[in-house]
Short mmCIF file of N, CA and C in Angstrom, two decimals:
data_model
loop_
_atom_site.label_atom_id
_atom_site.label_comp_id
_atom_site.label_asym_id
_atom_site.label_seq_id
_atom_site.Cartn_x
_atom_site.Cartn_y
_atom_site.Cartn_z
N MET A 1 9.29 -43.80 29.51
CA MET A 1 8.26 -43.88 28.57
C MET A 1 6.92 -43.63 28.80
N ASP A 2 6.57 -42.50 29.23
CA ASP A 2 5.14 -42.07 29.36
C ASP A 2 4.01 -42.65 28.51
N LEU A 3 2.65 -43.30 28.78
CA LEU A 3 1.94 -43.64 28.06
C LEU A 3 1.55 -43.08 26.51
N GLY A 4 1.37 -41.88 26.71
CA GLY A 4 1.05 -41.04 25.57
C GLY A 4 2.11 -41.13 24.31
N VAL A 5 3.58 -40.95 25.15
CA VAL A 5 4.79 -41.29 24.04
C VAL A 5 4.82 -42.00 23.54
N LYS A 6 4.44 -43.60 24.46
CA LYS A 6 4.43 -45.08 23.61
C LYS A 6 3.04 -45.08 22.46
N ILE A 7 2.32 -44.26 22.84
CA ILE A 7 0.69 -44.12 21.91
C ILE A 7 1.46 -43.58 20.63
N ASP A 8 1.88 -41.94 20.82
CA ASP A 8 2.49 -41.47 19.64
C ASP A 8 3.20 -42.56 18.85
N ALA A 9 4.45 -43.71 19.41
CA ALA A 9 5.61 -43.76 18.54
C ALA A 9 4.52 -45.13 17.82
N LEU A 10 3.75 -45.87 18.70
CA LEU A 10 2.90 -46.90 18.31
C LEU A 10 2.17 -46.32 16.47
N TYR A 11 1.37 -45.37 16.73
CA TYR A 11 1.14 -44.41 15.81
C TYR A 11 2.03 -44.02 14.39
N ALA A 12 3.15 -43.91 15.00
CA ALA A 12 4.06 -43.35 13.80
C ALA A 12 4.71 -44.75 13.07
N LEU A 13 4.60 -45.55 13.78
CA LEU A 13 5.00 -47.00 12.98
C LEU A 13 4.08 -47.49 12.26
N ARG A 14 2.56 -47.16 12.70
CA ARG A 14 1.47 -47.64 11.60
C ARG A 14 1.78 -47.06 10.54
N GLN A 15 1.96 -45.65 10.46
CA GLN A 15 1.74 -44.92 9.31
C GLN A 15 3.05 -44.78 8.51
N GLN A 16 4.04 -45.34 9.22
CA GLN A 16 4.93 -45.88 8.35
C GLN A 16 4.71 -47.21 7.66
N ARG A 17 4.15 -48.00 8.48
CA ARG A 17 3.81 -49.35 7.71
C ARG A 17 2.94 -49.41 6.42
N LEU A 18 1.74 -47.98 6.65
CA LEU A 18 0.50 -47.88 5.75
C LEU A 18 1.44 -47.20 4.62
N GLU A 19 2.20 -46.31 4.62
CA GLU A 19 3.38 -46.22 3.54
C GLU A 19 4.00 -47.26 2.99
N LEU A 20 4.56 -47.85 3.46
CA LEU A 20 5.23 -48.70 2.81
C LEU A 20 4.58 -49.90 2.13
N THR A 21 3.37 -50.21 2.81
CA THR A 21 2.01 -50.70 2.07
C THR A 21 1.57 -50.48 0.78
N LYS A 22 1.66 -49.04 0.87
CA LYS A 22 1.26 -48.34 -0.62
C LYS A 22 2.46 -48.65 -1.44
N THR A 23 3.64 -48.18 -0.95
CA THR A 23 4.57 -48.37 -2.21
C THR A 23 4.69 -50.00 -2.56
N VAL A 24 4.28 -50.96 -1.72
CA VAL A 24 3.96 -52.63 -1.67
C VAL A 24 3.17 -52.86 -2.66
N ASP A 25 1.96 -52.18 -2.58
CA ASP A 25 0.90 -52.09 -3.97
C ASP A 25 1.52 -51.54 -5.11
N ILE A 26 1.95 -50.67 -5.03
CA ILE A 26 2.17 -50.09 -6.57
C ILE A 26 3.26 -51.11 -7.29
N LEU A 27 4.29 -51.32 -6.31
CA LEU A 27 5.01 -52.45 -6.89
C LEU A 27 4.38 -53.80 -7.74
N LYS A 28 3.36 -54.31 -7.08
CA LYS A 28 2.73 -55.50 -7.38
C LYS A 28 2.09 -55.21 -8.61
N ALA A 29 1.60 -53.91 -8.70
CA ALA A 29 0.79 -53.58 -9.71
C ALA A 29 1.64 -53.50 -11.17
N GLN A 30 3.22 -52.93 -10.82
CA GLN A 30 4.27 -53.21 -11.67
C GLN A 30 4.37 -54.45 -12.09
N GLU A 31 5.08 -54.84 -11.08
CA GLU A 31 5.17 -56.69 -11.50
C GLU A 31 3.93 -57.31 -12.08
N THR A 32 2.80 -57.33 -11.57
CA THR A 32 1.57 -57.37 -12.61
C THR A 32 1.20 -57.42 -14.24
N ALA A 33 1.82 -55.85 -14.11
CA ALA A 33 1.75 -55.59 -15.69
C ALA A 33 3.08 -56.06 -16.49
N ALA A 34 3.95 -56.65 -15.65
CA ALA A 34 5.56 -56.60 -16.47
C ALA A 34 5.20 -58.52 -16.57
N ARG A 35 4.54 -58.67 -15.98
CA ARG A 35 4.34 -60.32 -16.31
C ARG A 35 3.46 -60.30 -17.06
N GLU A 36 2.42 -59.65 -17.28
CA GLU A 36 1.25 -59.96 -18.35
C GLU A 36 2.13 -59.53 -20.01
N ASP A 37 3.08 -58.33 -19.74
CA ASP A 37 3.71 -58.19 -20.78
C ASP A 37 4.62 -59.13 -21.25
N ILE A 38 5.45 -59.61 -20.73
CA ILE A 38 6.21 -60.85 -20.58
C ILE A 38 5.05 -62.17 -21.54
N LEU A 39 4.18 -62.27 -20.62
CA LEU A 39 3.11 -63.51 -21.14
C LEU A 39 3.01 -63.57 -22.28
N SER A 40 2.23 -61.87 -22.90
CA SER A 40 2.40 -61.79 -24.32
C SER A 40 3.32 -61.95 -25.12
N THR A 41 4.35 -61.29 -24.72
CA THR A 41 5.44 -61.10 -25.39
C THR A 41 5.74 -62.41 -26.14
N LEU A 42 5.97 -63.50 -25.04
CA LEU A 42 6.14 -64.85 -25.32
C LEU A 42 5.67 -65.49 -26.00
N ASP A 43 4.10 -65.28 -25.66
CA ASP A 43 2.56 -66.19 -26.67
C ASP A 43 3.63 -65.20 -28.35
N GLY A 44 2.99 -64.21 -28.45
CA GLY A 44 3.18 -63.39 -29.75
C GLY A 44 4.53 -64.17 -30.35
N MET A 45 5.52 -64.59 -29.89
CA MET A 45 6.90 -64.96 -30.30
C MET A 45 6.86 -66.80 -30.23
N ARG A 46 5.65 -67.44 -29.55
CA ARG A 46 5.59 -68.72 -29.69
C ARG A 46 6.79 -69.57 -28.70
N LEU A 47 7.14 -68.89 -27.97
CA LEU A 47 7.63 -69.08 -26.98
C LEU A 47 7.42 -69.86 -25.71
N ALA A 48 7.97 -70.79 -24.73
CA ALA A 48 7.54 -71.14 -23.36
C ALA A 48 8.44 -70.80 -22.67
N LYS A 49 9.97 -70.45 -22.54
CA LYS A 49 10.68 -69.88 -21.72
C LYS A 49 11.58 -68.71 -22.52
N ALA A 50 12.52 -68.05 -21.73
CA ALA A 50 13.43 -66.62 -22.42
C ALA A 50 13.96 -66.71 -21.18
N SER A 51 15.42 -65.81 -21.61
CA SER A 51 16.21 -65.34 -20.65
C SER A 51 16.47 -64.08 -20.82
N GLY A 52 16.92 -63.57 -19.62
CA GLY A 52 17.55 -62.29 -19.36
C GLY A 52 18.82 -62.55 -18.96
N LEU A 53 19.81 -61.50 -18.40
CA LEU A 53 20.87 -61.68 -18.01
C LEU A 53 21.10 -61.96 -16.93
N GLN A 54 19.68 -61.74 -15.97
CA GLN A 54 19.71 -62.20 -14.46
C GLN A 54 18.97 -63.38 -14.06
N ALA A 55 17.88 -63.67 -15.15
CA ALA A 55 16.74 -64.44 -14.55
C ALA A 55 16.65 -65.13 -15.72
N THR A 56 15.77 -65.95 -15.83
CA THR A 56 15.09 -66.95 -16.62
C THR A 56 13.40 -66.89 -16.38
N CYS A 57 12.78 -67.14 -17.38
CA CYS A 57 11.43 -67.45 -17.05
C CYS A 57 10.79 -68.19 -17.82
N GLY A 58 9.47 -68.99 -17.46
CA GLY A 58 9.04 -69.85 -18.25
C GLY A 58 7.50 -69.97 -17.96
N VAL A 59 6.60 -70.25 -18.88
CA VAL A 59 5.05 -70.33 -18.91
C VAL A 59 5.10 -71.87 -17.94
N LYS A 60 3.78 -71.22 -17.23
CA LYS A 60 3.44 -72.54 -16.55
C LYS A 60 1.76 -72.29 -16.38
N GLU A 61 1.18 -73.49 -16.48
CA GLU A 61 -0.37 -73.28 -16.18
C GLU A 61 -0.78 -74.05 -15.64
N SER A 62 -1.85 -73.68 -14.80
CA SER A 62 -2.39 -74.92 -13.66
C SER A 62 -3.59 -74.89 -14.24
N ILE A 63 -4.73 -75.86 -13.73
CA ILE A 63 -6.37 -75.73 -13.84
C ILE A 63 -6.78 -75.33 -12.22
N GLU A 64 -7.55 -73.94 -12.23
CA GLU A 64 -7.86 -73.68 -11.01
C GLU A 64 -9.54 -73.70 -11.29
N PRO A 65 -10.17 -74.17 -9.42
CA PRO A 65 -11.63 -74.14 -9.88
C PRO A 65 -12.17 -72.91 -10.03
N VAL A 66 -13.13 -73.06 -10.64
CA VAL A 66 -14.17 -71.54 -10.23
C VAL A 66 -15.58 -72.05 -10.15
N PRO A 67 -16.01 -71.64 -8.83
CA PRO A 67 -17.46 -71.88 -8.25
C PRO A 67 -18.62 -71.46 -8.88
N GLU A 68 -19.27 -72.19 -9.20
CA GLU A 68 -20.60 -71.78 -10.17
C GLU A 68 -21.93 -71.97 -9.34
N ASP A 69 -22.14 -73.11 -8.54
CA ASP A 69 -23.32 -73.43 -7.91
C ASP A 69 -22.60 -73.63 -6.43
N TRP A 70 -22.93 -72.86 -5.76
CA TRP A 70 -22.14 -73.03 -4.18
C TRP A 70 -23.07 -74.02 -3.61
N GLU A 71 -24.67 -73.90 -3.88
CA GLU A 71 -25.19 -75.31 -2.84
C GLU A 71 -24.81 -76.59 -3.91
N MET A 72 -24.54 -76.93 -4.75
CA MET A 72 -24.61 -78.07 -5.55
C MET A 72 -22.80 -78.38 -4.96
N ILE A 73 -22.09 -77.20 -5.23
CA ILE A 73 -20.94 -77.95 -4.15
C ILE A 73 -20.98 -78.32 -2.79
N HIS A 74 -21.60 -77.99 -2.12
CA HIS A 74 -21.79 -78.18 -0.83
C HIS A 74 -22.47 -79.67 -0.58
N ASN A 75 -23.31 -79.75 -1.20
CA ASN A 75 -23.96 -81.04 -1.34
C ASN A 75 -23.09 -82.24 -1.61
N TYR A 76 -22.15 -81.80 -2.97
CA TYR A 76 -20.99 -82.93 -3.09
C TYR A 76 -19.92 -83.35 -2.06
N ILE A 77 -19.62 -81.91 -1.47
CA ILE A 77 -18.75 -81.97 -0.62
C ILE A 77 -19.40 -83.04 0.95
N ARG A 78 -20.59 -82.65 1.15
CA ARG A 78 -21.23 -83.39 2.13
C ARG A 78 -21.02 -85.01 1.77
N THR A 79 -22.13 -85.42 0.76
CA THR A 79 -22.24 -86.50 0.08
C THR A 79 -21.22 -87.47 0.06
N GLU A 80 -20.20 -86.94 -0.53
CA GLU A 80 -18.65 -87.73 -0.70
C GLU A 80 -17.74 -87.36 0.35
N ASN A 81 -17.90 -86.52 1.41
CA ASN A 81 -17.10 -86.46 2.45
C ASN A 81 -16.04 -86.17 1.92
N ARG A 82 -15.80 -85.07 1.23
CA ARG A 82 -14.53 -84.19 0.25
C ARG A 82 -14.37 -82.86 1.04
N PHE A 83 -14.54 -83.11 2.62
CA PHE A 83 -14.21 -81.67 3.20
C PHE A 83 -12.80 -80.98 2.76
N ASP A 84 -11.67 -82.08 1.99
CA ASP A 84 -10.36 -81.45 1.89
C ASP A 84 -10.80 -80.42 0.66
N LEU A 85 -11.70 -80.33 0.10
CA LEU A 85 -11.79 -79.25 -0.92
C LEU A 85 -11.91 -77.83 -0.29
N ILE A 86 -12.26 -77.80 1.10
CA ILE A 86 -12.51 -76.52 1.51
C ILE A 86 -11.10 -76.09 2.26
N GLN A 87 -11.14 -74.74 2.45
CA GLN A 87 -10.19 -74.43 3.45
C GLN A 87 -10.39 -74.12 4.89
N LYS A 88 -10.15 -74.41 5.95
CA LYS A 88 -10.47 -74.47 7.36
C LYS A 88 -10.06 -73.39 7.75
N ARG A 89 -11.36 -72.93 7.59
CA ARG A 89 -11.16 -71.18 7.95
C ARG A 89 -12.76 -71.06 7.98
N LEU A 90 -13.21 -70.49 9.41
CA LEU A 90 -14.78 -70.12 9.70
C LEU A 90 -14.94 -68.63 9.73
N SER A 91 -15.78 -68.11 8.83
CA SER A 91 -16.05 -66.65 8.74
C SER A 91 -16.47 -65.85 10.33
N ALA A 92 -15.69 -65.11 10.61
CA ALA A 92 -15.74 -64.64 11.74
C ALA A 92 -16.90 -63.80 12.06
N PRO A 93 -17.41 -62.76 11.17
CA PRO A 93 -18.92 -62.41 11.35
C PRO A 93 -19.84 -63.22 11.16
N ALA A 94 -19.77 -64.09 10.27
CA ALA A 94 -21.22 -65.61 10.55
C ALA A 94 -21.19 -65.69 11.51
N TRP A 95 -20.01 -66.34 12.07
CA TRP A 95 -19.61 -67.20 13.35
C TRP A 95 -20.53 -66.24 14.66
N ARG A 96 -20.06 -64.80 14.71
CA ARG A 96 -20.65 -64.17 15.39
C ARG A 96 -22.19 -63.63 15.51
N GLU A 97 -22.55 -63.60 14.16
CA GLU A 97 -23.63 -63.46 14.18
C GLU A 97 -24.60 -64.78 14.63
N LEU A 98 -24.08 -65.85 14.49
CA LEU A 98 -25.00 -66.75 15.06
C LEU A 98 -24.57 -67.09 16.92
N ARG A 99 -23.62 -66.88 17.47
CA ARG A 99 -23.12 -66.72 18.75
C ARG A 99 -24.37 -65.33 19.36
N ASP A 100 -24.34 -64.15 18.47
CA ASP A 100 -25.27 -63.28 19.33
C ASP A 100 -26.65 -63.56 19.11
N SER A 101 -27.19 -64.21 18.72
CA SER A 101 -28.26 -64.92 18.31
C SER A 101 -28.72 -66.32 18.93
N GLY A 102 -27.34 -66.73 19.86
CA GLY A 102 -27.65 -67.36 20.99
C GLY A 102 -27.30 -69.03 20.49
N LEU A 103 -26.90 -68.92 19.33
CA LEU A 103 -26.56 -70.63 18.90
C LEU A 103 -24.92 -70.78 18.73
N LEU A 104 -24.16 -71.36 19.56
CA LEU A 104 -22.51 -71.74 19.44
C LEU A 104 -22.78 -72.85 18.52
N VAL A 105 -21.90 -72.94 17.34
CA VAL A 105 -21.45 -73.53 16.17
C VAL A 105 -20.94 -74.81 16.98
N PRO A 106 -21.47 -75.87 16.73
CA PRO A 106 -20.71 -77.32 17.45
C PRO A 106 -19.35 -77.26 17.20
N GLY A 107 -18.58 -77.77 17.69
CA GLY A 107 -16.87 -78.04 17.59
C GLY A 107 -16.33 -76.67 17.43
N THR A 108 -16.83 -75.19 17.88
CA THR A 108 -16.30 -74.49 18.19
C THR A 108 -16.29 -73.52 19.48
N SER A 109 -15.26 -72.85 19.98
CA SER A 109 -15.52 -72.14 21.25
C SER A 109 -14.91 -70.55 20.96
N ALA A 110 -15.52 -69.68 22.11
CA ALA A 110 -15.04 -68.18 21.84
C ALA A 110 -13.54 -68.04 22.27
N VAL A 111 -12.94 -67.38 21.68
CA VAL A 111 -12.20 -66.77 22.22
C VAL A 111 -12.12 -64.90 22.13
N THR A 112 -11.27 -64.22 22.99
CA THR A 112 -11.20 -63.02 23.28
C THR A 112 -9.77 -62.57 22.59
N VAL A 113 -10.25 -62.05 21.38
CA VAL A 113 -8.75 -61.11 20.67
C VAL A 113 -8.55 -59.48 21.57
N ARG A 114 -7.44 -59.28 22.02
CA ARG A 114 -7.23 -58.49 22.31
C ARG A 114 -6.42 -57.06 21.38
N ASP A 115 -7.03 -56.07 20.66
CA ASP A 115 -6.16 -54.96 20.05
C ASP A 115 -6.34 -54.00 20.53
N LEU A 116 -5.80 -52.88 19.90
CA LEU A 116 -5.50 -51.48 20.10
C LEU A 116 -6.30 -50.83 19.02
N SER A 117 -7.46 -49.58 19.50
CA SER A 117 -8.15 -48.66 18.22
C SER A 117 -7.17 -47.59 18.24
N LEU A 118 -6.41 -47.04 16.99
CA LEU A 118 -5.58 -46.12 16.84
C LEU A 118 -5.95 -45.06 16.21
N THR A 119 -6.08 -43.92 16.37
CA THR A 119 -6.54 -42.72 15.43
C THR A 119 -5.79 -41.80 15.90
N LYS A 120 -5.69 -40.74 15.00
CA LYS A 120 -4.86 -39.93 14.97
C LYS A 120 -5.68 -38.35 15.67
N SER A 121 -4.72 -38.17 16.85
CA SER A 121 -5.52 -36.99 17.82
C SER A 121 -5.75 -36.14 17.11
N THR A 122 -6.65 -35.30 17.65
CA THR A 122 -7.46 -34.14 16.68
C THR A 122 -6.81 -33.04 17.95
N ARG A 123 -6.20 -32.90 18.43
CA ARG A 123 -5.43 -31.72 19.42
C ARG A 123 -4.36 -31.13 18.93
#
């Protein structure tokens, strides 16, 4: 297979994936609306659980954090050595900005990630 045919095949695959992603996004929105409707119905009926013919659902609750003052949070994390409160992932744009200004963040190294830029041909 020549290179041009491979590029066109890759483009077709990406377009197919993007179309499927649109469908998935629509389904996710429908699922969210259905969840909200069922939660509202269960609340209105004062139920914590209900069943259909194929599935059972129950209300579950969890407490989640809402960051309000990042400076206070960062100070607490450093002071109490509670780095487990942070997900271990660096912001690539901020890291690249520091690197481009001549600073390599201690404990990090650079790796080149190769990918392809794929655009529709205009011919």
